[in-house]
CSV table of C-alpha atoms in Angstrom, one decimal:
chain,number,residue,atom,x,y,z
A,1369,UNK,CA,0.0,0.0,0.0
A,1370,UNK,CA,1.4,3.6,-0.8
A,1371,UNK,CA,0.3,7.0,-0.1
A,1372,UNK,CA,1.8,9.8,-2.3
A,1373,UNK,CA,2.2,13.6,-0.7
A,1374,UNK,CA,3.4,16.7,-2.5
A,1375,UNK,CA,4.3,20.3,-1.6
A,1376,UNK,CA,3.1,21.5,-5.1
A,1377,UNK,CA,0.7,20.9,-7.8
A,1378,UNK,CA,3.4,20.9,-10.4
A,1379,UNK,CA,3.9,17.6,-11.9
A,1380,UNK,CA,7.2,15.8,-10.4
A,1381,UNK,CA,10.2,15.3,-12.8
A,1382,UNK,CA,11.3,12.3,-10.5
A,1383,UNK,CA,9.6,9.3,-9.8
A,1384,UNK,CA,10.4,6.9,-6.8
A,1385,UNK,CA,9.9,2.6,-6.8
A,1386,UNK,CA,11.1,0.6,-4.2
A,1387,UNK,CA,11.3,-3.0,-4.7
A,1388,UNK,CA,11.9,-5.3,-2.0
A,1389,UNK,CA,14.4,-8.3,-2.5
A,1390,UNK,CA,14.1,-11.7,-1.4
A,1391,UNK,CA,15.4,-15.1,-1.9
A,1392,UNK,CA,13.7,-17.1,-5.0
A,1393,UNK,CA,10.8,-19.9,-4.4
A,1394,UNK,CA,10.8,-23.3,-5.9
A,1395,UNK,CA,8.7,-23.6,-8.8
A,1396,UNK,CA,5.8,-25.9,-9.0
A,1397,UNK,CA,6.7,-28.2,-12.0
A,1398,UNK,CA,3.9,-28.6,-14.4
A,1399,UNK,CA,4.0,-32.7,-15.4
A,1400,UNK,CA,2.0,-34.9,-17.4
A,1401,UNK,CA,1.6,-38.4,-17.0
A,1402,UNK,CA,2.0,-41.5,-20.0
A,1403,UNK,CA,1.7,-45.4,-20.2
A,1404,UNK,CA,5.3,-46.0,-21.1
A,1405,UNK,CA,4.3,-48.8,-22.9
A,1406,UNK,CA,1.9,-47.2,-24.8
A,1407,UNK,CA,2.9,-48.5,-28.6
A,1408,UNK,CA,0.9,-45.5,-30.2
A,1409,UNK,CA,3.7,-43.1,-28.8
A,1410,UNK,CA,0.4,-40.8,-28.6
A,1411,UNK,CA,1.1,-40.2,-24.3
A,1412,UNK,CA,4.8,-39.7,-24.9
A,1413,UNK,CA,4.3,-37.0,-28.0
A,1414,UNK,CA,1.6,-35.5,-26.0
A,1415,UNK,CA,3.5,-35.1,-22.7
A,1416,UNK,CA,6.6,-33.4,-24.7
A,1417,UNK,CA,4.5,-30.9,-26.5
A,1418,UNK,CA,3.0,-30.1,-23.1
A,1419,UNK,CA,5.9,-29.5,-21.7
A,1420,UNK,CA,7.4,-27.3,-24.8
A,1421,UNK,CA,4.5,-25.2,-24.1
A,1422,UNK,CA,4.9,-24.8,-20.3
A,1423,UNK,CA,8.8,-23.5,-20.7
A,1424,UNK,CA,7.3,-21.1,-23.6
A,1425,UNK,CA,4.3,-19.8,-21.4
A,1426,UNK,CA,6.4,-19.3,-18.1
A,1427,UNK,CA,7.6,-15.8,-18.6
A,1428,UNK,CA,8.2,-15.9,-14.7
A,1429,UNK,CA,11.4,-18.2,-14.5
A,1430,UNK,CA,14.1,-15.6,-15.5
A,1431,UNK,CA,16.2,-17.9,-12.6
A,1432,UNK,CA,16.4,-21.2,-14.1
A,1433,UNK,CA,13.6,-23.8,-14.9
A,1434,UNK,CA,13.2,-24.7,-11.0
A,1435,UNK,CA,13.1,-20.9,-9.3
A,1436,UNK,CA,11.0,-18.5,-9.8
A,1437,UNK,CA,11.1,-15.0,-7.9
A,1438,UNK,CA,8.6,-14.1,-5.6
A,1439,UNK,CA,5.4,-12.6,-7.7
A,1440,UNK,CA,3.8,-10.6,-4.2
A,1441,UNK,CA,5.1,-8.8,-1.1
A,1442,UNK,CA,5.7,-11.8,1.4
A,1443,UNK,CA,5.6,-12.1,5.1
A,1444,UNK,CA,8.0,-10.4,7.0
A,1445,UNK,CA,8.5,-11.5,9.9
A,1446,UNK,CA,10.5,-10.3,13.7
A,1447,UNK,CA,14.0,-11.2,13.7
A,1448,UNK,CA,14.6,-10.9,10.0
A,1449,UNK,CA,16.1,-8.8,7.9
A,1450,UNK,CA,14.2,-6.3,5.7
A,1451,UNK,CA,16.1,-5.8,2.6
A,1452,UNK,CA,14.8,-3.1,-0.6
A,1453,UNK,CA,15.9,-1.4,-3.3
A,1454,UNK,CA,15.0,2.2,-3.4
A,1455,UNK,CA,15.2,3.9,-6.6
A,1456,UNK,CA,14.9,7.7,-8.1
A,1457,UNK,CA,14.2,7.8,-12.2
A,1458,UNK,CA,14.3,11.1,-13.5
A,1459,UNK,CA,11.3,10.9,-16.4
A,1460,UNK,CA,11.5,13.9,-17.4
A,1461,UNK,CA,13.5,15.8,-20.2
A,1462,UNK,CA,15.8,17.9,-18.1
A,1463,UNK,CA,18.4,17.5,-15.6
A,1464,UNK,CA,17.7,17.7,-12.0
A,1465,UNK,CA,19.9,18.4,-9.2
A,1466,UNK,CA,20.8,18.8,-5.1
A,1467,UNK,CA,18.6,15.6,-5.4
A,1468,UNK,CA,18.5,13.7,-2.0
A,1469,UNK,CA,16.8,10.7,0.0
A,1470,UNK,CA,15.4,9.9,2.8
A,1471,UNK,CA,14.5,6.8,4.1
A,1472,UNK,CA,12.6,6.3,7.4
A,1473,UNK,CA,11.0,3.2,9.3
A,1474,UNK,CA,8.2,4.1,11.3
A,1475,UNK,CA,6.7,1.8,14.0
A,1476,UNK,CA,4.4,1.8,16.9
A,1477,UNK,CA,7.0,3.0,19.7
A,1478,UNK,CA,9.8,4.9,17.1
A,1479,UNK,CA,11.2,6.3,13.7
A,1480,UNK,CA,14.1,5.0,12.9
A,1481,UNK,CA,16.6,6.2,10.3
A,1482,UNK,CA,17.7,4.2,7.5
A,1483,UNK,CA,21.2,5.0,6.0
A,1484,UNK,CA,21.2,6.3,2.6
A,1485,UNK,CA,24.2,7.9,0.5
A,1486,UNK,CA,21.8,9.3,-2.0
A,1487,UNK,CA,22.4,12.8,-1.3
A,1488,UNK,CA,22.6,16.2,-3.5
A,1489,UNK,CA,23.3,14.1,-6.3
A,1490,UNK,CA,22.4,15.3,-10.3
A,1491,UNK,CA,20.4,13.4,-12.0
A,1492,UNK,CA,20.3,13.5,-15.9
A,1493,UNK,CA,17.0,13.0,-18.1
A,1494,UNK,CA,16.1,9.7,-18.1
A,1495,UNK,CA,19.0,8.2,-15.1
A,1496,UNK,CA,18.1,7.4,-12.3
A,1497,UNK,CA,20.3,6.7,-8.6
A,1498,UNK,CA,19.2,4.0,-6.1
A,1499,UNK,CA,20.8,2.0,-3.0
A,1500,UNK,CA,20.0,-1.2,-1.5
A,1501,UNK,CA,19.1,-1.0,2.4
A,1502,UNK,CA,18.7,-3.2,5.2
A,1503,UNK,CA,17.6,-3.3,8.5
A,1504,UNK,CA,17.0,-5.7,10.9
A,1505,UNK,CA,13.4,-6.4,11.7
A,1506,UNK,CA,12.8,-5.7,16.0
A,1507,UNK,CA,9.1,-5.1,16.3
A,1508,UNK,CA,6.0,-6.8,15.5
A,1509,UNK,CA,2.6,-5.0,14.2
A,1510,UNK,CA,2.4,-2.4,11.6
A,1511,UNK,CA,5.6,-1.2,10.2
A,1512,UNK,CA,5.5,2.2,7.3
A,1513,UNK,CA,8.3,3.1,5.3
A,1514,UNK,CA,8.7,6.5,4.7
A,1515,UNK,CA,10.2,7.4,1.4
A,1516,UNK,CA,11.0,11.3,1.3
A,1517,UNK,CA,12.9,13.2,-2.3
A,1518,UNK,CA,13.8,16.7,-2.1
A,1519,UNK,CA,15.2,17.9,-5.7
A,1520,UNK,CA,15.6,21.1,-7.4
A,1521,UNK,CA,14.6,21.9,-11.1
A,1522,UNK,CA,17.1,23.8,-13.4
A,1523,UNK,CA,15.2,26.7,-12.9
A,1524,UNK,CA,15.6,26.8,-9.3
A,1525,UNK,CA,12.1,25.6,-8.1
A,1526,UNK,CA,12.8,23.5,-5.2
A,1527,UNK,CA,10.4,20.3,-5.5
A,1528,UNK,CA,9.6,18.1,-2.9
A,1529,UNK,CA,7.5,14.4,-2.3
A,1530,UNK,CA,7.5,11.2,-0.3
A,1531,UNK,CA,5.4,7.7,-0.7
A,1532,UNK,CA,4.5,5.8,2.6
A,1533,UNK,CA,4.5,1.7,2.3
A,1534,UNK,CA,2.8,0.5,4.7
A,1535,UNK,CA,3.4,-3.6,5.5
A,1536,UNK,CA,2.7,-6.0,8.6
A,1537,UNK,CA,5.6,-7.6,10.6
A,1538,UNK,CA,4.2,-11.4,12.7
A,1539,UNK,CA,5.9,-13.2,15.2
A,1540,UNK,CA,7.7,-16.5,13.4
A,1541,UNK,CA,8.1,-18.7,16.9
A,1542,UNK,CA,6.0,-18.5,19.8
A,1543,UNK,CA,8.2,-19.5,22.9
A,1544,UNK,CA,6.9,-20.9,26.6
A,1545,UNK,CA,9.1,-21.3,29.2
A,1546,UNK,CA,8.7,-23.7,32.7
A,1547,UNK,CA,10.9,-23.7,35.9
A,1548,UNK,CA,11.2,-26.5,38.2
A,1549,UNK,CA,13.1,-25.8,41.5
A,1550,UNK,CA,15.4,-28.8,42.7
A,1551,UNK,CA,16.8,-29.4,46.1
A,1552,UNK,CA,20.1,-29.0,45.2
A,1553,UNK,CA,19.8,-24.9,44.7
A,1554,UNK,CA,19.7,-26.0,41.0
A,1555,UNK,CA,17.0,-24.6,38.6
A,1556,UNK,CA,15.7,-26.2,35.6
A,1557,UNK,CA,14.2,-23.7,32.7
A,1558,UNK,CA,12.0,-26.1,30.0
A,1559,UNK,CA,11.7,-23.8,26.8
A,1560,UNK,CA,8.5,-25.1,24.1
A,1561,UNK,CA,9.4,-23.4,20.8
A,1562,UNK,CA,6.5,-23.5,18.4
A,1563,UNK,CA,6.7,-22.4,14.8
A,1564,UNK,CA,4.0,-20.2,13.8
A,1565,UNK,CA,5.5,-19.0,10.2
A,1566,UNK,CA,4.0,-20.5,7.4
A,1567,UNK,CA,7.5,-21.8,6.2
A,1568,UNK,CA,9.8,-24.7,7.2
A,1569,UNK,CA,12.5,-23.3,9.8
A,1570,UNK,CA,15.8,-24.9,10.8
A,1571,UNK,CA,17.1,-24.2,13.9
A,1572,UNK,CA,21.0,-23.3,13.8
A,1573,UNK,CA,21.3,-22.3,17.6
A,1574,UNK,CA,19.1,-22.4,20.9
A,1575,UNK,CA,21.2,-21.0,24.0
A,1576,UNK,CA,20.2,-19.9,27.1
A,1577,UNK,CA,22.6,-16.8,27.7
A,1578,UNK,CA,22.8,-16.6,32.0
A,1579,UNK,CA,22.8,-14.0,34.2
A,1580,UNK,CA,25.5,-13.1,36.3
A,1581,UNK,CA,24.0,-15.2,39.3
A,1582,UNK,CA,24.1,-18.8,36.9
A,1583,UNK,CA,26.4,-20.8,35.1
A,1584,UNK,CA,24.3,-23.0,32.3
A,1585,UNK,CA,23.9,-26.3,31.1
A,1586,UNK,CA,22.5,-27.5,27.9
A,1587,UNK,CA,20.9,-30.9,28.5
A,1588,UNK,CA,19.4,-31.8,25.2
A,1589,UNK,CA,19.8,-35.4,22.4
A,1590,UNK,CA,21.5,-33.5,19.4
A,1591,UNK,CA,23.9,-36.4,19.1
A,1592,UNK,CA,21.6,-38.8,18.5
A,1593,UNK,CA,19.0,-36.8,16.3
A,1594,UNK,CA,21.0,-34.2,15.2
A,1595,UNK,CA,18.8,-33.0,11.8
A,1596,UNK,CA,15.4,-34.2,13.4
A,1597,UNK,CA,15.7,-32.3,16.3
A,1598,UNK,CA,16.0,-28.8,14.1
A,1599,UNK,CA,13.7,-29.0,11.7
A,1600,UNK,CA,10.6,-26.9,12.4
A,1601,UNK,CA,7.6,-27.3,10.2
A,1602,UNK,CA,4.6,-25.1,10.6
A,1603,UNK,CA,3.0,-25.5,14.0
A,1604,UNK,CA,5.6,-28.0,14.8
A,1605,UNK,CA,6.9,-27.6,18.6
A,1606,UNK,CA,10.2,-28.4,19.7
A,1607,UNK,CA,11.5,-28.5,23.6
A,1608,UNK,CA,14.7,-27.8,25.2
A,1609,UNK,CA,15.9,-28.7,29.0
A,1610,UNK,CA,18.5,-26.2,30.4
A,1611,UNK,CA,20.2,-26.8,34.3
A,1612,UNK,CA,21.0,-23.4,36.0
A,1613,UNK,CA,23.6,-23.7,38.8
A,1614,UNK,CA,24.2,-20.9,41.3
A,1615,UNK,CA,27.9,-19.5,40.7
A,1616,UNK,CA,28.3,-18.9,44.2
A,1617,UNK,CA,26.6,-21.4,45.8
A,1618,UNK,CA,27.5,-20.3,49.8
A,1619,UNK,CA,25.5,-16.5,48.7
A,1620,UNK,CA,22.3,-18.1,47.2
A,1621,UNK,CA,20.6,-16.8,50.6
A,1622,UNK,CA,19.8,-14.1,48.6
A,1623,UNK,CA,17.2,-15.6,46.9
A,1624,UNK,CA,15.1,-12.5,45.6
A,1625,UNK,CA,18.5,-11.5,43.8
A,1626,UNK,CA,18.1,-14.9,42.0
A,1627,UNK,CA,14.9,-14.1,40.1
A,1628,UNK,CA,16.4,-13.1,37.1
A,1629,UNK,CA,17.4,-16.2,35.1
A,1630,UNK,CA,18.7,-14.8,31.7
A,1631,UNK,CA,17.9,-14.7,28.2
A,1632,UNK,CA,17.0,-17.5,25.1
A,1633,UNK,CA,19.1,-16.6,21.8
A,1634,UNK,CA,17.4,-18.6,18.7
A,1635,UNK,CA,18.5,-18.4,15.8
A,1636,UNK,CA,17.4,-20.1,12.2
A,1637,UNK,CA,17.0,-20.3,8.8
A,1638,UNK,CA,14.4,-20.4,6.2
A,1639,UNK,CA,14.8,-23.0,3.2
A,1640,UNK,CA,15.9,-20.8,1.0
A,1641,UNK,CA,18.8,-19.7,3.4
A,1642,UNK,CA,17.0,-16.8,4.5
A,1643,UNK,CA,18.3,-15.8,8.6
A,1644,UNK,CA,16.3,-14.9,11.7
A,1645,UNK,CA,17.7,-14.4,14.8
A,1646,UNK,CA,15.5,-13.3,18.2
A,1647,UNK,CA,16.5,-13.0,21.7
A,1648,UNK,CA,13.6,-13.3,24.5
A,1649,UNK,CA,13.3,-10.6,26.8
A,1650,UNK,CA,15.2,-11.1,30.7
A,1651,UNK,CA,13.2,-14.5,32.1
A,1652,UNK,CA,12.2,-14.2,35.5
A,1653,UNK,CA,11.3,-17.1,38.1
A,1654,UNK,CA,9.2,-16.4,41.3
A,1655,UNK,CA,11.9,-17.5,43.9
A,1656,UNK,CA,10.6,-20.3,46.7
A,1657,UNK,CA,9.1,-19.6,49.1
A,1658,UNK,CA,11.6,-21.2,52.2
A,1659,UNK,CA,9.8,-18.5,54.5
A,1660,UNK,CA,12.4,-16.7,57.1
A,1661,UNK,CA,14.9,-20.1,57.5
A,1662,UNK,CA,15.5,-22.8,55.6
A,1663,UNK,CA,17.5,-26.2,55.7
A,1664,UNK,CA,19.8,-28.1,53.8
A,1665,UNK,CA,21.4,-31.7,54.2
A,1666,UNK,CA,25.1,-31.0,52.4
A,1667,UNK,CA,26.7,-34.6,53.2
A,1668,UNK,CA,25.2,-37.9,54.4
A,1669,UNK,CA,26.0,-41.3,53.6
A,1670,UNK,CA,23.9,-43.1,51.1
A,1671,UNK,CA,23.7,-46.6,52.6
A,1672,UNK,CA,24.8,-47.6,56.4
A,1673,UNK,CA,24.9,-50.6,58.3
A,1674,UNK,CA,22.9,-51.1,60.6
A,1675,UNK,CA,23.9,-50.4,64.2
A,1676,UNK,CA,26.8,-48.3,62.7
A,1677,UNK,CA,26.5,-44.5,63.7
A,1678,UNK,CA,27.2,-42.2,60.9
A,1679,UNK,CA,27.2,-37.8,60.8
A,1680,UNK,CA,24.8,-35.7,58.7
A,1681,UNK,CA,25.9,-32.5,58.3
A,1682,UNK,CA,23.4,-30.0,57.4
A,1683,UNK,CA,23.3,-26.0,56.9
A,1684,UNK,CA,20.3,-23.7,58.0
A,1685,UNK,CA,20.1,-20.4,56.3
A,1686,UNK,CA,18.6,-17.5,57.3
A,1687,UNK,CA,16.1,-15.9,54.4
A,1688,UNK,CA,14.2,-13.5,56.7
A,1689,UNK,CA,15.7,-9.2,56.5
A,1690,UNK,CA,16.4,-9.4,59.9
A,1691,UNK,CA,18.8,-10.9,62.4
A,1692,UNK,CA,17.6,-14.3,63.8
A,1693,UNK,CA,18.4,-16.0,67.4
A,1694,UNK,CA,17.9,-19.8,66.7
A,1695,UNK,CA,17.9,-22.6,68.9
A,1696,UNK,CA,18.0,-26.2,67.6
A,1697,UNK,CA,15.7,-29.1,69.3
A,1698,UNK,CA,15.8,-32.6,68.3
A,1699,UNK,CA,12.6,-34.8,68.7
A,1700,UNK,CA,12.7,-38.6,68.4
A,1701,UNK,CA,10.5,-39.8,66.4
A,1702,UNK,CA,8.0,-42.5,67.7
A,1703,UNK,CA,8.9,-45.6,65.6
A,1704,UNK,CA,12.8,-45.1,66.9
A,1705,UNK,CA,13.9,-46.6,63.4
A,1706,UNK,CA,16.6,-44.1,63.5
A,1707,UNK,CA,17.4,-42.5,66.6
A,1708,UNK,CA,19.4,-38.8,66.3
A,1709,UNK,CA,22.1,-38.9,69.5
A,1710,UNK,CA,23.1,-35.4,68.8
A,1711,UNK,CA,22.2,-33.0,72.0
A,1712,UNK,CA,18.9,-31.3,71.9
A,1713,UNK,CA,18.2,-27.4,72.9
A,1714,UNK,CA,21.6,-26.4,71.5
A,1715,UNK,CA,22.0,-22.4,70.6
A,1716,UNK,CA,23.3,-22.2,67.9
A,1717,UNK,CA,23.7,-18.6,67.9
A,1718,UNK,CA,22.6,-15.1,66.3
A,1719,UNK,CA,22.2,-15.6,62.1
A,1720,UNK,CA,22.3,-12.2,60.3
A,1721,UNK,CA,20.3,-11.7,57.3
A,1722,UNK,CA,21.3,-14.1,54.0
A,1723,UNK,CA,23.7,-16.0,56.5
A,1724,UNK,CA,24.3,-19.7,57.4
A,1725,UNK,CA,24.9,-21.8,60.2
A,1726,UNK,CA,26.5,-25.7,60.1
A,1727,UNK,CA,25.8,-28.3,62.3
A,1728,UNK,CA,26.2,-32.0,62.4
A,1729,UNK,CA,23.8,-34.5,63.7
A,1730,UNK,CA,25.4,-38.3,65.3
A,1731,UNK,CA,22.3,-40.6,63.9
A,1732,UNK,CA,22.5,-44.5,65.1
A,1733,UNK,CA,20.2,-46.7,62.9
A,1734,UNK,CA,18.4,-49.5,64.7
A,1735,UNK,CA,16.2,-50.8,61.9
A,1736,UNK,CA,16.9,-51.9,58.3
A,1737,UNK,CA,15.4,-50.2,55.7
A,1738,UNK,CA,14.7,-46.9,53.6
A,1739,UNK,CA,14.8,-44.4,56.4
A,1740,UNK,CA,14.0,-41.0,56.9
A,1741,UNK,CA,15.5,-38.2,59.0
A,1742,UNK,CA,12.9,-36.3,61.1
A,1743,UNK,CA,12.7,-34.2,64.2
A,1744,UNK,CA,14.7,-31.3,63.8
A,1745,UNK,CA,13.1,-28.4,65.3
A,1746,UNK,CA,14.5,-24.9,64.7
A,1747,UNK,CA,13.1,-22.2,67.2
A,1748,UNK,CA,13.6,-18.1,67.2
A,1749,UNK,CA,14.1,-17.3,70.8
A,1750,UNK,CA,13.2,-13.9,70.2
A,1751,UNK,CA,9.6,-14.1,68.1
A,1752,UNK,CA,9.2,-17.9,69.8
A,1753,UNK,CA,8.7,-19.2,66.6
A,1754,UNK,CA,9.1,-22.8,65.8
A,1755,UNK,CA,9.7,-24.1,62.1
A,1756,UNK,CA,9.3,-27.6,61.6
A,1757,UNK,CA,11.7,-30.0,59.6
A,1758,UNK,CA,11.0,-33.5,59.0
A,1759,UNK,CA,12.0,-36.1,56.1
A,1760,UNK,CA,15.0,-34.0,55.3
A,1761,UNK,CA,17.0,-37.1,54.1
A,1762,UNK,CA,16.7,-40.7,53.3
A,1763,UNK,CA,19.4,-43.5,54.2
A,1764,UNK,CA,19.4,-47.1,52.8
A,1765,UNK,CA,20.4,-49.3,56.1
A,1766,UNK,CA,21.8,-52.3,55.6
């Protein structure tokens, strides 16, 4: 669509096309079936005078018998790159000259300005000056570019017009992200990548760059299906795992810091070669919810004997803003299956804000089994609150 505006009712001496340029399309390939037996020959002479007729009548394959370049404006989509050829033809019968260009990209939130080297150039009857520009595609919605000339006549009159295309920009991948929290201070980010173009997609690169607070894994099967894997047809959906682990894994008290998990780079191309390339906006996480303390079992034995007393050592963090006076009591639990020797109503002392204490617990297993750790009370003298800590841990006795 184009809108044409002019400061005069003179007729212009310069006219203005802009073409966009694109990759070529496969051709359909007109065919016609025969019996190849046939002893008339009537199928074979018929099929090769059909075909003679088809490479006379298809005045749109300038490319070779299998391309053909694209006949309408086609979808543009985010993360590509918008590339046009912007012309001036002087169609009149006299020079012009001081004859400049300006090219503009219009969206919903800016104006951008496109680079153009046509500028206070002389045009002779019947020339014409053009560049080809490109600019990366970063919004979606309604896009208008804004084509202005400014030129001046032989006579001095200075002339002036600009055309407005207007075309639509979609989103080619819809992405949907999941976190699961795991024990270990690990989080895992689950990323659903869904193609919504109408075109076949192949995916060159999915990486999850980290914050600051993370250092990433890619857990994914590439090895094994390594074109499968990539290949995105229309509405197809393809997932990838991701493992976050704290860089500093003594400071992740500060859990609210830990929000912020990073951002999804994708990259692809069409299958004509065309690229696309889109980065996700900062993914946030809503951080657990461990309340003002919360405990951790950093070393314990896997499997024991039985009658054999072993250590688990465990960490209790402080998550509250405030300064927290903790005592730790130990309750025996009433099957005695694993009874905890450690003393009970032990201080252990005043925890400032996104701080840790260690302690150990001596745990004598009297019963064999998959058993669980219980009874570990926590209690702020000050507020005489209790928190509540049971099946912590699981040991195999033997």
């Amino acid at each position: 669509m184009t809108e044409n505006i002019s400061n005069s009712s003179t007729q212009q001496l310069l006219a203005l096309r802009v073409m966009r340029l694109a990759r070529p399309k496969f051709a359909p390939l007109d065919g016609f079936s025969h019996d190849p037996v046939d002893p008339t020959g009537f199928g074979e002479l018929l099929a090769g005078k059909v075909a003679e007729i088809s490479k006379e009548s298809r005045h749109d394959l300038p490319i070779g018998e299998y391309l053909i370049a694209p006949q309408m404006f086609e979808n543009i989509y985010l993360g590509e790159t918008f590339t046009f050829y912007v012309n001036v033809v002087n169609e009149s019968e006299s020079n012009v000259v001081n004859v400049s260009l300006k090219c503009e990209l219009q969206t919903s939130t800016q104006r951008v300005v496109l680079p153009c080297s046509v500028q206070d150039v002389t045009i002779e009857s019947t020339k014409c000056d053009g560049q080809v520009i490109s600019h990366e595609v970063k919004e979606i919605g309604q896009h208008i570019l804004i084509c202005s000339v400014n030129y001046k006549t032989l006579s001095g009159e200075n002339m002036y017009f600009r055309k407005f295309f207007k075309f639509p920009v979609s989103k080619p991948i819809d992405v949907k992200t999941k976190f699961y929290s795991a024990e270990n201070q690990d989080v895992y980010l689950e990323a659903q990548i869904e193609n919504t173009s109408n075109s076949n997609m192949f995916l060159e690169r999915v990486e999850l760059d980290p914050s600051q607070h993370y250092k990433v894994t890619s857990i994914s099967h590439e090895d094994e299906f390594p074109e499968v894997g990539k290949l995105l047809k229309p509405k197809d959906i393809r997932q990838f795992l991701f493992c976050l682990s704290p860089v500093d894994v003594n400071n992740t008290l500060g859990y609210k810091d830990l929000t912020s998990i990073g951002k999804l780079d994708m990259s692809w191309r069409t299958s004509m070669g065309e690229k696309g390339r889109l980065q996700t906006s900062a993914l946030q996480r809503i951080a657990p919810g461990y309340g003002d303390v919360r405990l951790s079992v950093e070393k314990t034995p896997a499997c024991v004997d039985v009658q054999k007393p072993f250590v688990v050592a465990c960490r209790l963090y402080n998550c509250s803003e405030r300064a927290l006076d903790l005592q730790l009591r130990l309750e025996q639990p009433s099957n005695r299956q694993l009874v905890i020797c450690s003393p009970s109503g032990v201080s252990l002392g005043q925890l400032p804000p996104s701080q840790y204490v260690d302690f150990a617990l001596n745990v004598f297993p009297v019963a064999v089994g998959i058993q669980s750790i219980s009874g570990i009370r926590i209690t702020d003298t000050f507020t005489k609150r209790h928190y509540e800590h049971d099946d912590i841990a699981q040991i195999f006795v033997s």
